[in-house]
């Protein structure tokens, strides 16, 4: 069995044109085109060669077509500045991640989508409404990734070769997705997550997430969501100094520049004082980073719990990758590096800090939700999943405890020389 759509997906994921794949494989461009257009089926030897070049196992090309990420339903920061190969690679990365989500949903009951949409409200109003709907009040959000996951957003990390996309979001088949850059500081990663939430909330239904107004609106939403008006005003940050801003930003988990901008938007910082403060912060290194920040980069709690649960069933990341038809290091790209990958280290291992979560037993028929099954915003710090159509038995102990993981490295298959 051969699935042409999978060949297209793999080629785009590896940033290759049909001509480039033809040159690397020794085949004609016409043959590659015929394979992708359902006009010709590659022989087993040819398929193995293409799989090797594209760094995907042969079973990847024999699986059903993967969900397709539509460009007009995806929020890219600067789509006009992206090359076609870069755009296609990023969209294909999202498509592969969505197959992982489908795999998980067959085996676990994940939180149901609970993202309200307010396409007709201003960003400030929409942020207030979402905070109210999720029961956040005016307090800082402890962990934004956990909050998104608790409300049914599937959060994945961007593959290293797609980091130029910065971050993006989309909704596919009713499920919201957010893809985050893992190379940023904790503060800027939180703002990215809130920015993408803004796209999901504001640019839904008939509104396309791109456009000239899309990015400023998502930024304004993120600013209001992370730094609510009443909460900021309560801190009495009237015309604060740069040093006062650096102290206050820790409470909200935002960058110094983001807080300065928010204070100006709320009228708490005059235009002149804002200009002087921004210059001062830039001189201190806060334009390009957050010097001395101790805020950890947020990761996925839901995925960490899933892999803990799978390990109790003696199912490894390599097993998951094999069932998906991808390599383990590719899987690691999408899950914030949470899966264990073997690395040379003379017997030494490093550990990743993992949250302790509880596995919720399922006593309802598959596909039927029970009150309390899906997580709410108030349960963001304990993002649990519920097993449904699982091939495993339930564990005797309902507590899923952290286990040490080796630090992941990339060790994917190499392209054959001379092809």
XYZ file of C-alpha atoms in Angstrom:
419
model
C 0.000 0.000 0.000
C 1.318 3.470 -0.884
C -0.248 6.815 0.110
C 0.774 9.606 -2.285
C -0.281 12.337 0.168
C 2.292 11.003 2.620
C 5.064 11.427 0.062
C 4.008 15.041 -0.456
C 3.940 15.582 3.305
C 7.388 14.062 3.857
C 8.923 16.002 0.967
C 7.542 19.316 2.188
C 8.501 18.516 5.761
C 12.122 18.131 4.624
C 11.996 21.371 2.598
C 12.475 19.669 -0.734
C 10.933 20.497 -4.085
C 10.003 17.742 -6.508
C 13.111 18.594 -8.523
C 15.340 18.373 -5.438
C 13.895 15.002 -4.447
C 14.305 13.740 -7.991
C 17.952 14.819 -8.032
C 18.658 13.218 -4.641
C 16.965 9.941 -5.593
C 18.193 9.634 -9.162
C 14.608 9.550 -10.411
C 13.066 11.896 -12.933
C 10.901 14.827 -11.769
C 8.122 13.295 -13.864
C 8.281 10.116 -11.772
C 8.097 12.035 -8.497
C 5.128 13.984 -9.830
C 3.428 10.773 -10.954
C 3.891 9.224 -7.502
C 2.352 12.265 -5.813
C -0.542 12.576 -8.275
C -1.751 8.958 -7.907
C -0.641 8.120 -11.446
C 2.132 5.715 -10.532
C 3.060 3.525 -7.563
C 6.751 3.282 -6.633
C 8.316 -0.132 -6.371
C 9.307 -1.393 -2.931
C 12.949 -0.606 -3.693
C 12.144 2.907 -4.907
C 9.939 3.605 -1.890
C 12.691 2.442 0.453
C 15.118 4.794 -1.289
C 12.726 7.733 -1.029
C 12.057 6.941 2.628
C 15.788 6.943 3.343
C 16.340 10.275 1.640
C 13.356 11.894 3.367
C 14.291 10.397 6.762
C 10.951 8.743 7.416
C 10.375 4.992 7.944
C 8.658 3.183 5.075
C 5.451 2.638 7.123
C 4.979 6.423 7.196
C 4.236 6.313 3.464
C 1.774 3.467 3.879
C -0.460 5.088 6.512
C -3.706 6.930 5.690
C -3.381 10.589 4.635
C -2.515 12.929 7.489
C -4.709 15.925 8.337
C -3.804 18.888 6.135
C -3.078 22.246 7.710
C -4.747 24.914 5.565
C -2.656 28.047 5.091
C -5.640 30.394 5.415
C -6.501 28.866 8.804
C -3.015 29.273 10.291
C -1.614 32.309 12.073
C 1.953 33.023 10.994
C 3.687 36.111 12.362
C 5.048 37.282 9.010
C 3.835 34.926 6.269
C 4.973 37.233 3.444
C 8.568 36.972 4.702
C 8.544 33.170 4.694
C 9.771 31.245 1.692
C 7.431 28.667 0.174
C 9.705 25.845 1.372
C 9.804 27.250 4.907
C 6.039 27.737 4.996
C 5.352 24.238 3.685
C 7.840 22.681 6.107
C 6.138 24.401 9.042
C 2.639 23.439 7.914
C 3.808 19.865 7.380
C 5.321 19.865 10.854
C 1.903 20.802 12.202
C 0.290 18.022 10.170
C 2.640 15.424 11.657
C 1.919 16.740 15.161
C -1.808 16.448 14.479
C -1.305 12.750 13.701
C 0.293 12.427 17.137
C -2.768 14.112 18.635
C -5.027 11.667 16.783
C -2.938 8.760 18.124
C -3.294 10.092 21.651
C -7.038 10.663 21.350
C -7.512 7.016 20.386
C -5.960 5.975 23.690
C -6.635 8.773 26.162
C -9.481 11.071 26.981
C -7.918 14.491 26.549
C -9.495 17.754 27.766
C -12.299 18.886 25.479
C -11.835 22.208 23.622
C -13.069 25.085 25.749
C -11.820 28.206 23.963
C -14.468 30.927 23.662
C -14.439 33.007 20.500
C -15.113 36.730 20.387
C -14.405 37.933 16.842
C -16.490 41.101 17.310
C -14.907 42.312 20.575
C -11.833 44.447 21.010
C -8.704 42.578 22.176
C -9.037 44.124 25.655
C -12.674 43.090 25.961
C -11.970 39.603 24.601
C -9.123 39.067 27.076
C -11.392 40.089 29.957
C -14.104 37.727 28.751
C -11.751 34.749 28.450
C -10.335 35.431 31.903
C -13.864 35.518 33.282
C -14.885 32.339 31.425
C -11.844 30.499 32.778
C -12.238 31.827 36.313
C -8.900 33.621 36.456
C -9.984 36.832 38.132
C -7.265 39.495 38.093
C -4.413 37.290 39.288
C -1.342 36.335 37.240
C -1.545 33.112 35.230
C 0.815 30.626 36.955
C 1.539 28.529 33.855
C 0.030 29.460 30.512
C 0.822 26.205 28.691
C -0.906 24.204 31.422
C -3.877 26.567 31.289
C -4.231 26.148 27.522
C -4.009 22.369 27.805
C -6.594 22.305 30.589
C -8.967 24.079 28.216
C -8.493 21.637 25.380
C -5.780 23.386 23.365
C -3.213 20.930 22.014
C 0.170 22.528 22.641
C 3.215 21.207 20.804
C 6.757 22.479 20.351
C 8.075 23.631 17.008
C 10.649 21.418 15.334
C 14.149 22.981 15.407
C 14.171 23.632 11.657
C 10.883 25.558 11.918
C 11.852 28.011 14.642
C 11.906 30.912 12.182
C 8.110 30.632 12.176
C 8.348 31.798 15.812
C 4.993 30.327 16.858
C 1.668 29.630 15.208
C -1.824 28.417 15.931
C -4.746 26.925 14.075
C -7.991 25.051 14.577
C -8.418 21.749 12.779
C -11.599 19.658 12.933
C -12.747 21.639 15.945
C -9.517 21.148 17.899
C -7.332 24.205 18.604
C -3.568 23.831 18.225
C -0.695 26.028 19.376
C 2.923 25.453 18.329
C 5.607 27.201 20.389
C 9.244 28.114 19.904
C 11.320 26.502 22.651
C 14.397 28.708 22.241
C 12.931 31.848 23.821
C 13.052 33.033 27.411
C 10.293 31.952 29.757
C 8.745 35.431 29.669
C 8.660 35.672 25.890
C 7.429 32.119 25.559
C 4.455 32.992 27.761
C 3.681 36.023 25.624
C 3.861 33.863 22.478
C 1.367 31.419 23.990
C -0.996 34.255 24.932
C -0.546 35.779 21.464
C -1.611 32.531 19.803
C -4.558 32.243 22.180
C -5.514 35.712 20.951
C -5.626 34.421 17.385
C -7.835 31.504 18.432
C -10.218 33.799 20.314
C -10.335 36.799 17.962
C -9.684 35.371 14.515
C -12.203 32.582 14.347
C -15.362 31.814 12.431
C -15.399 34.089 9.378
C -12.203 35.977 10.318
C -8.948 34.776 8.743
C -6.095 34.808 11.317
C -3.716 36.730 9.060
C -4.019 40.187 7.654
C -2.661 43.579 8.582
C -4.724 43.842 11.777
C -4.234 40.282 12.991
C -0.815 40.575 14.645
C -1.400 43.869 16.507
C -4.742 42.526 17.760
C -3.158 39.292 18.994
C -0.400 41.292 20.725
C -2.968 43.531 22.404
C -4.934 40.468 23.544
C -1.795 38.831 24.964
C -0.880 42.002 26.832
C -4.353 42.349 28.358
C -4.641 38.628 29.130
C -1.285 38.379 30.925
C -1.529 41.798 32.607
C -5.216 42.489 33.404
C -6.148 46.120 33.837
C -7.413 45.885 37.426
C -4.459 43.792 38.555
C -1.927 46.207 37.099
C -3.696 49.272 38.486
C -3.760 47.651 41.932
C 0.043 47.573 41.900
C 0.126 51.382 41.686
C 2.659 51.469 38.875
C 2.253 55.159 38.053
C 5.238 56.460 36.060
C 7.525 53.752 37.479
C 11.285 53.730 37.009
C 12.999 51.021 34.969
C 14.034 49.362 38.227
C 10.440 49.320 39.461
C 9.316 47.731 36.203
C 11.991 45.046 36.549
C 10.661 44.245 40.007
C 7.003 44.242 38.967
C 7.448 42.110 35.841
C 8.306 39.065 37.954
C 4.795 38.981 39.381
C 3.196 38.707 35.948
C 5.819 36.537 34.266
C 6.301 38.930 31.361
C 9.220 40.728 29.762
C 10.221 44.179 30.946
C 9.399 45.662 27.542
C 5.953 44.044 27.542
C 5.131 45.511 30.942
C 6.360 48.961 29.894
C 4.161 48.806 26.801
C 1.152 47.715 28.862
C 1.653 50.568 31.319
C 1.688 53.062 28.469
C -1.468 51.507 26.953
C -3.231 51.867 30.318
C -2.141 55.495 30.706
C 0.072 54.707 33.693
C 3.236 55.683 31.830
C 3.410 58.911 29.856
C 4.648 58.865 26.273
C 7.821 60.718 27.230
C 8.469 58.539 30.278
C 7.817 55.401 28.221
C 10.393 56.458 25.638
C 12.992 57.143 28.308
C 12.212 53.905 30.153
C 12.467 51.800 27.007
C 15.848 53.387 26.208
C 17.039 52.608 29.717
C 15.817 49.008 29.538
C 17.471 48.575 26.140
C 20.773 49.786 27.583
C 20.401 47.139 30.280
C 19.933 44.387 27.677
C 16.171 43.964 27.927
C 15.352 44.621 24.294
C 16.685 41.254 23.113
C 16.362 39.206 26.293
C 15.676 39.078 30.020
C 19.063 39.251 31.753
C 19.206 37.312 35.004
C 15.712 35.860 34.627
C 14.944 32.815 36.751
C 11.613 32.089 35.067
C 11.665 28.552 33.669
C 10.518 27.895 30.110
C 7.013 26.439 30.238
C 6.491 22.929 28.912
C 3.603 20.529 28.429
C 2.173 18.920 31.530
C -0.376 16.918 29.572
C 2.237 15.292 27.328
C 4.489 14.603 30.298
C 1.612 12.783 31.987
C 0.800 10.836 28.840
C 4.351 9.529 28.527
C 4.442 8.689 32.225
C 1.226 6.698 31.788
C 2.619 4.926 28.737
C 5.775 3.987 30.611
C 3.702 2.281 33.288
C 2.449 0.052 30.457
C 6.029 -0.566 29.306
C 5.420 1.358 26.103
C 8.410 3.454 25.067
C 8.673 6.583 22.972
C 10.201 4.411 20.268
C 7.031 2.306 20.279
C 4.878 5.428 19.898
C 7.067 6.718 17.083
C 6.951 3.356 15.330
C 3.149 3.292 15.450
C 3.100 6.808 14.009
C 5.614 5.863 11.339
C 8.218 8.435 12.386
C 11.596 8.328 14.079
C 11.879 8.899 17.870
C 13.939 12.072 17.461
C 11.231 13.511 15.213
C 8.656 12.696 17.895
C 10.799 14.488 20.457
C 10.701 17.642 18.327
C 6.963 18.036 18.946
C 6.761 17.180 22.657
C 9.172 19.695 24.237
C 11.923 17.074 24.446
C 9.960 15.055 27.009
C 10.613 11.581 25.617
C 13.764 9.651 26.518
C 16.311 9.321 23.717
C 19.457 7.235 24.173
C 22.644 9.285 24.076
C 26.321 8.371 24.565
C 27.430 9.492 28.001
C 29.636 6.852 29.621
C 26.719 5.587 31.668
C 25.729 9.028 32.970
C 22.197 10.365 32.716
C 20.561 13.718 33.322
C 17.078 14.225 34.680
C 14.289 16.521 33.628
C 12.029 17.962 36.296
C 8.585 16.430 35.937
C 5.286 17.304 37.593
C 3.404 14.763 39.682
C -0.013 14.117 38.193
C -2.836 11.747 38.927
C -4.366 9.374 36.440
C -8.179 9.571 36.415
C -9.807 6.175 36.020
C -12.504 5.888 33.350
C -15.746 4.243 34.398
C -17.846 5.431 31.453
C -18.259 3.916 27.997
C -15.745 5.065 25.413
C -16.721 8.314 23.785
C -19.083 9.404 26.597
C -17.894 12.198 28.824
C -18.636 12.327 32.514
C -18.896 15.506 34.609
C -15.411 16.398 35.777
C -13.720 14.469 32.961
C -12.541 17.492 31.004
C -10.297 19.887 32.886
C -11.233 23.457 33.626
C -9.021 26.492 34.017
C -9.009 26.042 37.783
C -7.451 22.606 37.264
C -4.654 23.876 35.062
C -1.998 22.896 37.570
C -3.159 19.271 37.510
C -3.764 18.632 33.828
C -4.889 14.996 33.866
C -5.896 12.725 31.041
C -8.355 9.854 31.119
C -7.746 6.547 29.358
C -10.542 5.272 27.135
C -9.862 2.988 24.168
C -6.511 1.907 25.561
C -4.759 -1.368 24.740
C -3.354 -1.370 28.256
C -4.648 -2.419 31.633
C -5.230 0.181 34.313
C -2.335 0.527 36.780
C -2.835 -0.691 40.333
C -1.649 2.642 41.722
C -3.608 5.632 40.403
C -0.728 8.048 41.002
C 1.615 8.685 38.101
C 4.999 9.538 39.580
C 7.857 11.358 37.895
C 10.649 9.241 36.468
C 14.079 10.410 35.290
C 14.633 11.014 31.600
C 17.834 11.297 29.629
C 18.478 14.567 27.902
C 17.453 14.178 24.252
C 19.724 14.680 21.272
C 19.062 14.455 17.589
C 20.287 11.204 16.055
C 18.077 10.642 13.031
C 18.979 8.549 9.995
C 21.468 10.011 7.593
C 20.918 10.683 3.931
C 22.903 8.128 1.900
C 25.991 9.510 0.216
C 26.309 9.609 -3.516
C 22.594 9.491 -4.276
